[in-house]
Coordinates of C-alpha atoms in Angstrom, one line a residue:
Chain A
M1 CA 166.7 141.9 69.8
K2 CA 170.4 141.5 70.9
R3 CA 171.9 139.6 68.1
S4 CA 170.0 140.5 65.4
K5 CA 171.3 138.1 63.0
G6 CA 169.0 138.0 61.2
G7 CA 167.1 141.3 60.8
G8 CA 163.7 141.2 62.4
D9 CA 162.0 143.6 60.6
E10 CA 164.9 145.9 59.5
E11 CA 166.8 145.0 56.7
A12 CA 170.6 145.1 57.4
P13 CA 171.5 148.1 54.3
R14 CA 172.6 147.4 51.3
H15 CA 175.2 149.8 50.3
N16 CA 177.9 148.6 48.3
G17 CA 179.4 145.9 49.8
S18 CA 181.7 146.9 52.2
A19 CA 180.5 149.7 53.5
G20 CA 177.7 148.4 54.2
R21 CA 179.2 145.1 55.1
R22 CA 181.6 146.7 58.0
K23 CA 178.6 148.6 59.3
A24 CA 176.2 145.4 60.4
D25 CA 179.8 143.3 61.3
Q26 CA 180.2 146.5 64.0
Q27 CA 176.2 145.3 64.7
Q28 CA 176.5 141.6 64.0
S29 CA 179.6 140.5 65.3
D30 CA 180.0 140.2 69.7
G31 CA 182.9 140.5 70.5
D32 CA 184.8 138.0 68.5
E33 CA 185.9 139.8 64.9
G34 CA 185.9 143.2 65.3
G35 CA 188.1 145.2 63.3
S36 CA 187.6 144.0 59.6
D37 CA 189.4 146.9 58.0
I38 CA 191.1 145.4 55.3
G39 CA 195.0 146.6 55.4
P40 CA 196.9 148.3 52.4
A41 CA 199.0 144.3 52.4
D42 CA 196.7 143.3 51.3
L43 CA 195.0 145.3 48.3
Q44 CA 198.0 144.2 46.0
D45 CA 197.9 140.5 46.5
D46 CA 195.0 140.0 46.5
D47 CA 193.4 141.5 44.1
N48 CA 194.6 140.0 41.1
D49 CA 194.5 136.7 42.6
Q50 CA 191.8 135.0 40.2
G51 CA 192.8 131.6 41.6
L52 CA 191.5 133.1 45.1
R53 CA 189.1 135.2 44.0
R54 CA 186.8 131.7 42.2
E55 CA 187.8 130.6 45.2
I56 CA 185.2 133.6 46.8
R57 CA 183.2 133.1 44.3
S58 CA 182.9 129.2 44.5
K59 CA 182.5 129.7 48.6
Y60 CA 180.2 132.0 48.4
R61 CA 177.2 130.3 46.1
D62 CA 177.9 127.2 48.7
L63 CA 176.8 129.6 51.4
I64 CA 174.1 130.3 49.0
S65 CA 173.2 126.4 47.9
S66 CA 173.3 125.1 51.3
V67 CA 171.1 127.9 53.1
Q68 CA 168.5 127.7 50.3
Q69 CA 167.6 123.7 50.7
N70 CA 168.6 123.5 53.6
R71 CA 165.8 126.2 54.9
E72 CA 163.7 124.1 57.2
D73 CA 166.3 122.6 58.5
M74 CA 167.8 126.2 60.1
L75 CA 164.4 127.5 60.9
S76 CA 164.3 125.0 63.3
P77 CA 164.9 126.8 66.8
S78 CA 167.0 123.9 68.4
N79 CA 170.1 124.8 66.0
N80 CA 172.4 128.1 64.8
K81 CA 173.7 126.9 61.6
L82 CA 172.1 130.2 60.0
T83 CA 174.4 131.9 63.0
E84 CA 177.4 130.1 61.1
V85 CA 176.3 131.0 57.9
L86 CA 176.7 134.3 58.6
E87 CA 179.7 133.8 60.1
E88 CA 181.4 132.2 57.7
A89 CA 180.0 134.4 55.3
N90 CA 181.7 137.1 57.4
K91 CA 185.3 135.3 56.8
L92 CA 184.8 135.1 53.4
F93 CA 184.2 138.5 53.5
K94 CA 187.2 140.5 54.8
D95 CA 188.7 138.5 51.1
V96 CA 186.6 140.1 48.5
R97 CA 188.1 143.1 47.0
Q98 CA 186.1 143.1 43.3
A99 CA 182.2 144.1 42.4
R100 CA 180.8 140.2 41.9
E101 CA 182.3 138.9 44.7
A102 CA 180.8 141.2 46.3
A103 CA 177.2 141.1 45.2
L104 CA 177.6 137.3 45.5
D105 CA 177.7 138.4 49.3
A106 CA 174.2 140.4 49.2
Q107 CA 172.6 137.9 47.3
L108 CA 173.1 135.6 50.5
L109 CA 172.9 138.5 52.4
V110 CA 169.3 138.9 50.9
V111 CA 168.9 135.1 51.0
A112 CA 170.2 134.9 55.0
T113 CA 167.3 138.2 55.6
D114 CA 164.6 136.7 54.5
L115 CA 165.2 133.6 56.6
G116 CA 166.2 134.9 59.7
K117 CA 162.9 136.9 58.7
E118 CA 161.5 134.1 59.4
K119 CA 163.4 133.0 62.3
A120 CA 161.3 136.6 64.1
S121 CA 158.3 135.3 63.8
Q122 CA 158.3 132.2 64.1
L123 CA 160.5 133.7 67.9
F124 CA 157.7 136.6 68.5
S125 CA 154.3 134.8 67.3
E126 CA 152.3 134.0 71.1
G127 CA 151.1 130.7 71.9
T128 CA 152.8 126.4 70.8
A129 CA 154.5 126.7 67.3
F130 CA 153.0 124.4 65.2
D131 CA 155.6 122.0 63.6
P132 CA 154.5 119.8 60.6
T133 CA 157.0 116.9 61.3
A134 CA 154.9 116.4 64.5
F135 CA 151.6 117.3 62.6
A136 CA 153.0 114.1 59.6
E137 CA 154.1 111.9 62.1
H138 CA 149.9 112.3 64.2
L139 CA 148.0 112.5 60.4
L140 CA 149.5 109.5 60.2
S141 CA 148.8 107.4 63.2
F142 CA 145.7 108.8 62.6
M143 CA 145.8 107.6 59.1
G144 CA 146.8 104.1 60.5
L145 CA 150.0 103.7 59.9
N146 CA 150.9 100.1 61.0
R147 CA 154.8 100.7 62.1
L148 CA 156.9 97.6 61.8
E149 CA 158.7 98.4 64.7
D150 CA 158.5 100.1 67.8
D151 CA 161.3 101.6 68.3
E152 CA 161.7 103.9 65.5
D153 CA 164.7 106.3 64.7
E154 CA 161.8 109.6 64.4
Q155 CA 164.7 112.0 63.5
Q156 CA 166.2 110.0 60.8
N157 CA 161.9 109.6 59.2
T158 CA 162.6 106.9 57.4
A159 CA 159.8 105.3 55.8
N160 CA 158.7 102.6 58.1
G161 CA 155.5 100.8 58.9
Y162 CA 152.2 100.2 55.7
L163 CA 150.3 103.4 55.2
P164 CA 146.1 101.2 54.6
Q165 CA 144.0 101.2 51.7
D166 CA 142.6 103.2 53.1
A167 CA 144.2 106.0 55.0
W168 CA 143.7 109.0 52.9
H169 CA 139.8 108.0 53.1
R170 CA 140.0 108.1 56.5
L171 CA 141.1 111.0 57.1
A172 CA 138.5 112.5 53.4
R173 CA 136.0 111.0 56.0
R174 CA 136.8 112.8 59.0
A175 CA 137.9 116.2 57.0
E176 CA 133.6 115.8 55.8
C177 CA 133.1 117.2 59.7
C178 CA 135.4 120.6 58.1
F179 CA 134.1 121.5 55.1
R180 CA 130.7 123.2 53.9
T181 CA 130.8 121.0 50.5
A182 CA 127.9 120.6 48.5
P183 CA 127.2 117.4 47.7
S184 CA 127.5 116.6 44.5
F185 CA 125.2 116.7 41.8
H186 CA 124.0 112.8 40.6
Y187 CA 121.5 111.1 38.7
M188 CA 119.9 108.4 40.6
M189 CA 119.4 105.8 38.6
G190 CA 122.3 107.4 36.1
S191 CA 121.1 108.9 32.2
F192 CA 119.2 106.7 30.0
Y193 CA 120.8 106.4 26.6
A194 CA 120.7 108.9 24.4
E195 CA 120.0 108.0 21.3
P196 CA 122.4 109.7 18.5
P197 CA 121.6 110.8 15.7
P198 CA 120.0 109.1 12.7
P199 CA 122.7 108.7 10.6
K200 CA 124.9 107.7 13.2
Q201 CA 123.1 105.1 14.9
R202 CA 122.4 103.0 11.6
I203 CA 126.5 102.7 11.1
E204 CA 126.4 101.9 14.6
R205 CA 123.3 98.9 14.7
Q206 CA 125.4 97.8 11.2
R207 CA 128.2 97.6 13.2
K208 CA 125.9 96.5 16.8
A209 CA 124.2 93.6 15.5
P210 CA 127.2 90.8 13.6
S211 CA 128.9 90.9 16.7
K212 CA 125.5 89.6 18.5
E213 CA 125.0 87.4 16.2
A214 CA 128.7 86.9 16.6
K215 CA 128.7 86.1 19.9
R216 CA 125.4 83.8 20.2
I217 CA 126.9 81.4 17.9
M218 CA 130.2 82.0 18.7
P219 CA 130.7 78.9 20.8
T220 CA 129.7 76.1 18.2
Q221 CA 131.5 77.9 15.2
L222 CA 134.4 79.2 17.6
K223 CA 136.3 75.1 16.6
K224 CA 136.1 75.6 13.3
M225 CA 136.9 79.3 13.6
E226 CA 140.4 77.7 15.9
E227 CA 141.6 75.0 13.9
S228 CA 141.5 77.2 10.9
Q229 CA 143.5 80.5 12.3
Q230 CA 143.9 79.9 15.6
E231 CA 144.6 76.3 15.8
A232 CA 147.4 76.0 17.9
T233 CA 146.0 78.1 20.6
E234 CA 143.3 76.5 20.7
K235 CA 145.4 72.8 20.7
E236 CA 147.5 74.8 23.9
V237 CA 144.2 75.4 25.6
E238 CA 143.6 72.3 25.4
R239 CA 145.5 70.7 26.6
I240 CA 146.8 73.5 29.7
L241 CA 142.7 72.4 30.5
G242 CA 144.8 69.1 30.9
Y243 CA 146.9 69.6 33.2
L244 CA 145.0 71.4 34.8
K245 CA 141.6 68.9 35.4
S246 CA 145.0 66.0 36.7
Y247 CA 145.8 68.5 38.5
Y248 CA 142.6 68.4 40.2
Q249 CA 141.8 64.9 40.8
D250 CA 145.0 64.4 42.1
D251 CA 143.5 66.3 44.9
P252 CA 140.3 67.8 44.8
T253 CA 140.3 69.8 48.4
S254 CA 143.0 71.4 47.9
P255 CA 142.9 74.1 46.0
I256 CA 145.1 75.5 43.8
S257 CA 147.2 78.4 43.7
Y258 CA 146.3 80.7 40.1
Y259 CA 150.1 82.0 40.0
E260 CA 151.8 78.1 41.3
F261 CA 149.6 77.3 38.0
V262 CA 150.4 79.6 35.4
I263 CA 153.6 80.7 36.0
D264 CA 156.9 78.7 34.3
P265 CA 159.8 80.0 36.4
S266 CA 162.7 79.6 33.9
S267 CA 160.9 82.0 31.1
F268 CA 159.3 84.8 31.7
S269 CA 157.5 83.9 28.0
R270 CA 155.5 81.4 28.3
T271 CA 154.4 82.5 32.3
V272 CA 152.4 84.9 30.0
E273 CA 151.2 82.6 27.4
N274 CA 150.2 80.4 30.4
I275 CA 148.8 83.4 31.6
F276 CA 147.0 84.4 28.4
H277 CA 145.3 80.2 27.6
T278 CA 144.7 79.5 30.8
S279 CA 141.8 83.2 30.5
F280 CA 140.5 81.6 27.1
L281 CA 139.6 78.0 30.1
I282 CA 138.2 80.6 31.4
R283 CA 135.9 82.6 29.9
D284 CA 134.4 79.6 27.5
G285 CA 133.5 78.3 31.6
L286 CA 135.9 76.3 31.9
A287 CA 137.6 77.0 35.0
R288 CA 137.0 79.3 37.1
M289 CA 138.9 81.2 39.3
Y290 CA 137.8 82.0 42.5
L291 CA 139.6 84.1 46.2
D292 CA 140.9 82.2 49.1
E293 CA 140.9 82.7 52.4
E294 CA 144.1 84.7 51.6
K295 CA 142.8 86.4 49.2
L296 CA 144.7 84.7 46.9
P297 CA 143.7 82.9 43.6
C298 CA 143.0 80.2 42.6
I299 CA 141.5 78.3 40.0
A300 CA 140.0 74.8 39.6
P301 CA 137.9 73.3 36.6
V302 CA 134.0 73.3 36.4
E303 CA 132.7 70.2 36.5
E304 CA 130.4 69.4 33.4
G305 CA 127.3 70.5 33.4
E306 CA 127.4 73.4 36.8
V307 CA 128.3 76.4 33.7
E308 CA 127.5 76.8 30.2
A309 CA 129.5 79.5 28.6
G310 CA 128.0 82.2 27.5
G311 CA 125.3 81.6 30.2
S312 CA 123.0 84.4 31.6
T313 CA 125.4 82.8 35.2
S314 CA 126.7 86.5 36.5
R315 CA 130.0 86.9 34.7
K316 CA 133.4 89.3 35.6
Q317 CA 136.0 90.2 34.1
C318 CA 139.6 91.4 36.0
I319 CA 142.8 92.5 33.4
L320 CA 145.2 90.3 35.0
S321 CA 149.3 92.6 33.9
I322 CA 152.5 90.7 34.1
S323 CA 156.4 92.3 34.7
P324 CA 159.3 90.7 35.2
K325 CA 159.5 91.9 38.0
I326 CA 156.6 90.5 39.4
W327 CA 157.0 88.0 38.0
K328 CA 160.0 87.2 39.7
E329 CA 159.3 88.6 43.5
L330 CA 156.3 86.0 43.1
I331 CA 158.0 82.9 41.8
D332 CA 160.0 84.3 45.2
A333 CA 156.6 84.3 47.4
F334 CA 155.6 81.5 46.0
D335 CA 158.6 78.9 45.8
I336 CA 157.7 77.8 42.7
K337 CA 160.1 75.7 41.8
D338 CA 159.1 73.9 38.1
S339 CA 155.9 74.9 36.6
I340 CA 152.9 72.5 36.5
I341 CA 151.7 73.7 32.5
R342 CA 155.0 71.7 31.0
P343 CA 156.5 73.7 27.6
P344 CA 154.6 71.9 24.3
N345 CA 157.8 71.3 22.6
T346 CA 159.3 68.7 25.8
Q347 CA 155.7 66.6 26.1
N348 CA 155.3 64.0 23.6
D349 CA 151.8 64.2 22.2
Chain B
M1 CA 118.4 144.5 50.2
T2 CA 114.7 145.7 50.7
Q3 CA 111.8 142.4 50.3
R4 CA 110.0 143.6 47.2
K5 CA 106.4 142.5 47.0
R6 CA 105.6 141.9 42.7
P7 CA 102.1 141.7 42.7
S8 CA 102.2 139.2 39.8
S9 CA 104.3 136.8 41.8
T10 CA 103.4 133.4 42.2
Q11 CA 105.4 131.7 44.7
S12 CA 103.2 132.4 48.0
S13 CA 106.7 131.3 50.0
S14 CA 108.1 135.2 51.2
Q15 CA 111.3 136.5 49.8
R16 CA 114.2 135.4 51.4
R17 CA 116.1 138.7 52.5
H18 CA 119.8 137.2 51.3
T19 CA 123.4 138.2 52.7
G20 CA 124.5 141.8 50.1
N21 CA 127.2 139.3 48.9
L22 CA 124.1 137.9 45.8
V23 CA 123.3 140.9 43.7
A24 CA 124.6 144.4 44.9
Q25 CA 124.1 146.4 43.5
D26 CA 127.3 147.4 42.0
E27 CA 128.2 149.5 38.8
D28 CA 130.8 147.2 37.4
D29 CA 130.7 146.1 34.2
D30 CA 131.4 142.9 33.0
A31 CA 133.4 143.2 29.8
T32 CA 129.9 141.4 27.8
F33 CA 127.6 142.3 30.8
T34 CA 126.3 144.5 32.3
Q35 CA 124.2 144.0 35.9
P36 CA 120.6 145.9 34.6
S37 CA 119.3 148.0 37.1
T38 CA 115.8 147.4 39.6
S39 CA 113.3 148.7 37.0
Q40 CA 115.2 147.5 34.1
V41 CA 114.4 144.6 35.2
Q42 CA 110.4 145.5 36.5
R43 CA 110.2 145.5 33.0
G44 CA 111.4 142.9 31.9
L45 CA 109.3 140.3 34.1
E46 CA 105.9 142.0 32.9
K47 CA 107.3 140.7 29.2
L48 CA 107.0 137.0 30.3
T49 CA 105.6 134.0 31.4
P50 CA 106.3 133.3 34.7
A51 CA 105.8 129.6 33.3
Q52 CA 109.3 131.5 30.9
V53 CA 110.9 132.8 34.3
D54 CA 110.3 129.6 36.1
Q55 CA 111.3 127.5 33.6
K56 CA 114.3 130.0 33.1
T57 CA 115.5 130.0 36.7
A58 CA 114.8 125.5 36.9
E59 CA 118.6 126.0 33.8
V60 CA 119.8 128.2 36.1
V61 CA 120.1 126.1 38.9
Q62 CA 121.2 123.1 36.8
Y63 CA 123.6 124.5 35.6
F64 CA 125.3 125.1 38.4
L65 CA 124.7 122.2 39.6
V66 CA 126.2 120.1 37.0
K67 CA 128.9 122.5 37.3
D68 CA 129.2 121.9 41.1
Q69 CA 130.6 117.9 40.7
K70 CA 133.4 119.2 39.7
K71 CA 133.5 121.9 42.0
M72 CA 134.2 124.7 39.1
P73 CA 132.7 128.2 40.0
V74 CA 130.6 129.4 37.5
R75 CA 131.2 132.7 35.8
R76 CA 128.4 135.2 35.8
A77 CA 129.3 135.8 31.4
D78 CA 129.7 132.3 31.5
L79 CA 126.6 131.5 32.7
V80 CA 124.7 135.0 31.0
K81 CA 126.3 133.7 28.0
H82 CA 125.0 129.9 28.4
V83 CA 122.6 130.0 29.6
V84 CA 120.3 133.7 30.5
K85 CA 121.0 134.1 27.7
D86 CA 118.0 136.9 26.5
Y87 CA 116.7 137.1 29.8
R88 CA 119.9 139.2 30.6
N89 CA 117.6 142.2 31.1
I90 CA 116.1 140.3 34.3
Y91 CA 119.3 138.6 35.3
P92 CA 119.0 139.5 38.4
E93 CA 115.7 137.9 39.3
I94 CA 116.4 134.9 38.1
L95 CA 119.7 134.3 40.5
K96 CA 117.8 135.9 43.1
R97 CA 115.0 132.5 42.1
A98 CA 117.7 130.9 41.4
A99 CA 119.5 131.5 44.4
R100 CA 116.1 130.9 46.6
T101 CA 115.4 127.4 44.9
F102 CA 118.8 126.3 46.3
D103 CA 118.3 126.7 49.0
Q104 CA 115.3 126.5 49.8
V105 CA 115.0 122.5 48.0
F106 CA 118.8 122.1 47.4
G107 CA 119.3 122.8 51.5
L108 CA 122.7 124.2 49.3
K109 CA 124.0 128.6 49.1
L110 CA 124.5 129.9 46.2
V111 CA 128.0 132.2 47.3
E112 CA 130.3 134.8 45.6
I113 CA 133.6 133.6 45.8
D114 CA 134.9 137.0 44.1
P115 CA 133.1 140.2 43.3
K116 CA 135.5 141.6 41.4
N117 CA 135.1 138.7 38.4
K118 CA 131.0 137.8 39.1
M119 CA 132.1 134.4 40.0
Y120 CA 129.2 131.7 41.9
I121 CA 129.6 128.9 44.3
L122 CA 127.8 126.9 45.5
V123 CA 128.5 125.6 49.4
N124 CA 126.4 124.0 51.9
N125 CA 123.8 125.2 54.0
L126 CA 123.0 122.0 56.6
E127 CA 125.9 122.4 59.1
T128 CA 128.6 120.4 59.7
P129 CA 128.4 117.0 61.6
D130 CA 130.3 116.7 64.5
K131 CA 131.6 113.2 63.9
A132 CA 131.6 111.2 59.7
S133 CA 128.7 110.8 58.7
P134 CA 126.8 106.6 59.2
V135 CA 126.1 106.5 56.2
R136 CA 128.8 104.7 54.7
S137 CA 129.1 106.7 51.1
P138 CA 132.1 107.3 49.2
S139 CA 134.8 109.4 50.1
N140 CA 137.3 111.1 48.0
P141 CA 141.1 110.1 49.5
K142 CA 141.5 114.3 47.7
M143 CA 139.6 115.8 50.2
G144 CA 141.2 114.3 53.0
L145 CA 145.3 115.6 51.8
L146 CA 143.2 119.7 51.1
L147 CA 142.4 118.6 54.4
A148 CA 145.7 117.7 55.3
I149 CA 147.2 121.2 53.2
L150 CA 144.7 124.0 54.7
S151 CA 145.8 122.1 57.8
V152 CA 149.5 123.4 57.3
I153 CA 148.5 126.7 55.7
F154 CA 146.0 127.7 58.5
M155 CA 148.2 126.9 61.7
K156 CA 151.1 128.7 59.5
G157 CA 149.4 131.8 59.5
G158 CA 148.2 131.8 56.2
V159 CA 150.4 131.7 53.5
V160 CA 153.8 129.3 53.5
R161 CA 156.0 128.4 51.0
E162 CA 155.8 125.7 48.7
N163 CA 158.3 123.2 49.7
L164 CA 157.2 123.5 53.1
I165 CA 154.0 121.6 51.4
W166 CA 156.3 119.7 49.0
N167 CA 158.3 118.2 51.9
T168 CA 154.8 117.8 54.5
L169 CA 153.0 115.7 51.2
R170 CA 156.7 113.6 51.2
K171 CA 156.7 113.4 54.8
L172 CA 152.0 111.7 54.6
R173 CA 153.9 109.2 51.7
V174 CA 153.4 111.4 48.9
D175 CA 156.0 112.7 46.0
P176 CA 154.6 115.8 44.2
G177 CA 157.3 114.6 42.0
E178 CA 156.3 110.6 41.3
K179 CA 153.1 108.8 40.4
H180 CA 151.2 108.3 43.6
E181 CA 149.1 105.6 43.3
E182 CA 145.7 107.2 45.0
F183 CA 146.3 111.1 43.5
G184 CA 148.4 110.4 40.1
D185 CA 150.0 113.2 39.5
V186 CA 150.1 115.1 42.9
R187 CA 152.1 118.2 42.1
K188 CA 149.3 119.1 38.4
M189 CA 146.7 118.1 40.7
V190 CA 147.2 120.1 44.0
T191 CA 149.0 123.8 42.2
D192 CA 146.0 123.9 39.1
E193 CA 143.2 121.1 40.4
F194 CA 143.0 122.7 42.7
V195 CA 144.0 126.4 42.4
R196 CA 141.1 126.7 39.7
Q197 CA 138.6 124.6 42.3
R198 CA 139.0 127.7 44.5
Y199 CA 140.5 125.5 47.3
L200 CA 144.1 127.1 46.6
E201 CA 145.8 129.9 45.7
Y202 CA 149.4 129.1 44.5
V203 CA 150.8 132.5 43.9
R204 CA 154.1 133.3 42.0
I205 CA 157.4 134.9 44.8
P206 CA 158.9 137.5 42.9
H207 CA 162.4 137.8 42.8
T208 CA 163.1 134.6 43.9
E209 CA 165.7 132.1 42.1
P210 CA 165.0 129.6 41.1
I211 CA 161.1 130.5 41.6
E212 CA 159.1 129.5 44.3
H213 CA 155.5 130.5 44.6
E214 CA 153.6 130.8 48.5
F215 CA 149.7 129.2 49.0
R216 CA 147.3 130.2 50.5
W217 CA 143.8 129.2 50.9
G218 CA 141.7 130.2 48.6
Q219 CA 138.4 131.3 48.6
R220 CA 136.4 128.6 47.9
A221 CA 138.6 127.1 51.3
D222 CA 137.4 130.6 52.4
A223 CA 133.8 129.8 52.1
E224 CA 133.2 125.9 52.4
V225 CA 135.8 124.6 55.6
S226 CA 135.4 126.1 58.5
K227 CA 138.5 126.8 60.7
V228 CA 137.7 126.3 64.6
K229 CA 136.8 122.0 63.3
I230 CA 140.5 122.8 62.2
L231 CA 140.6 123.3 64.9
E232 CA 139.6 121.0 66.4
F233 CA 141.4 118.3 64.6
M234 CA 144.3 119.5 65.2
G235 CA 143.7 119.8 69.3
E236 CA 142.6 115.8 68.4
L237 CA 145.9 114.5 66.7
H238 CA 148.7 116.5 69.0
E239 CA 146.0 116.0 72.1
Q240 CA 146.1 119.8 73.0
D241 CA 143.3 122.3 74.0
P242 CA 142.6 123.9 70.2
K243 CA 143.2 127.4 72.9
T244 CA 146.8 126.8 72.5
W245 CA 147.0 127.7 69.4
T246 CA 145.9 131.4 71.1
Q247 CA 146.8 133.2 67.3
Q248 CA 145.2 130.7 65.6
Y249 CA 142.0 130.0 68.2
R250 CA 141.6 134.6 67.9
Q251 CA 141.5 134.0 63.4
A252 CA 139.1 131.2 63.9
H253 CA 136.1 132.0 66.4
S254 CA 136.7 136.4 65.2
L255 CA 134.3 135.8 62.1
P256 CA 131.1 133.1 61.9
N257 CA 131.5 131.0 60.1
S258 CA 129.2 130.6 57.8
S259 CA 128.8 133.0 55.0
Q260 CA 132.6 134.1 54.5
A261 CA 133.0 136.1 51.6
S262 CA 136.1 136.8 49.5
T263 CA 135.2 140.3 51.7
S264 CA 136.3 138.4 54.6
S265 CA 139.6 136.8 53.5
S266 CA 141.0 140.0 53.4
S267 CA 140.8 140.6 56.6
Q268 CA 142.4 137.4 58.6
R269 CA 145.4 137.5 56.2

């Protein structure tokens, strides 16, 4: 290699800073900076100028960190950044006087040489080079990336487009063709419930029994319990049911969006309360939630006699979570101006 | 290994000749376990009923299958300590029978991925399908991520610095610094889980400051993953003939992909 700036297999001799560097300079320079000999005049002033020393050291450190941070950038065969770094270092080296700076110079040389070695191996490898960036782009397309605009600026690598939900699953299925993974062993019907040792069992049964009975008689006892302890909640739930029914009766054919129903655009805490109370309606089978064509949740009251609370129809549970940020986004998305459920204080009973 | 016909054997099926990586005549000592000699095994077998041996074999098979759920390799020391126990004097025979069961009943192969530390895994003995199975079974998205990582490592010659992997993942919208909605703690998954499963090796590069590591294929990857198929996939993605990557093509086709025990992996580095 003519311009062995990176060193290739032979690492530039690392004697103490100056001697080794002079020799390497003569190998490296293409005639632009022929002599890097130190003149006698420089020795007196620069030696002790602390400011200059610090500056040199700081510049070396910058160079080193720039090589480390932009490693992949420098590896790209399309630019000469590594050469520029070395030329910069050459310039700096002229002013090096003390061991500390020379040590930094040596460190830079180690880092740059390492990079150069990798660049050299890129040059020598036969066949097409493999570019991980291009690979990533192709993979994204494979996984079904929906690019938003037709003209993307690929160099900028800005995140544009959505990856579908099953993106990684698509790749996983393709991976099945490359892997000889043993299928994982699972019992087909699941495992049977192994009985715990007797003492535990007794305790568990005791605990279980009351809750089961409690559940069964809950519908009748519920009112009593809540009146004594949670009267307010019960009343609130009924009030909300009233809103739901009247809203529904206004137009039985048009579905009520769940979000529009529960969200109070003026108060996040009220929204959370509404969600909480509405969940009781669902639990007791007085309202039902479903997804419309656009997969948005809607809520509707249940006709009397259609479903019995605690009945045998299949129950589905879900957990709802909301944060102030999501709440605001929903208000914007659905353009909610005022709340369907009026806050209790403003309502005259 | 030579074929042996045992007089008291109840199995009529012919004894398979396993590839040498299984019950090698090695003399190296485990800290807690010395491989019994063939004569010791013979004597041990004579003292037990066939039913006992079958039972013990079945227990070993079960142990492996459960351990394989998480794709964790099985250590011989653990196997002997927890399952084989008193039957350790006929350990090689039990392992041989277990391997036969895996092969004939489950279509799996028992592979020793680490002859030094005596670790085993199960791989599929069936050929990899040419395209995805028409059966819609749930797929594990982690395998997709693993494929991406293994591909990069292979195409880059077998070793890459960790930053290359992290940067590539970032371009795939997976940031190791953030919690990913599908994978969670990505860094932990890649440097801990995949490494313990032996899909990857994550080794510190000496003399680096700050500390850097490099990634290589792990022993399980060597046994399970087909380089030929990966190269085919690269060809599809880049719309190129896999042969254009001459070095990688040569590497992929240099060894038969079926039994890549750890001994062969060193020649690929």
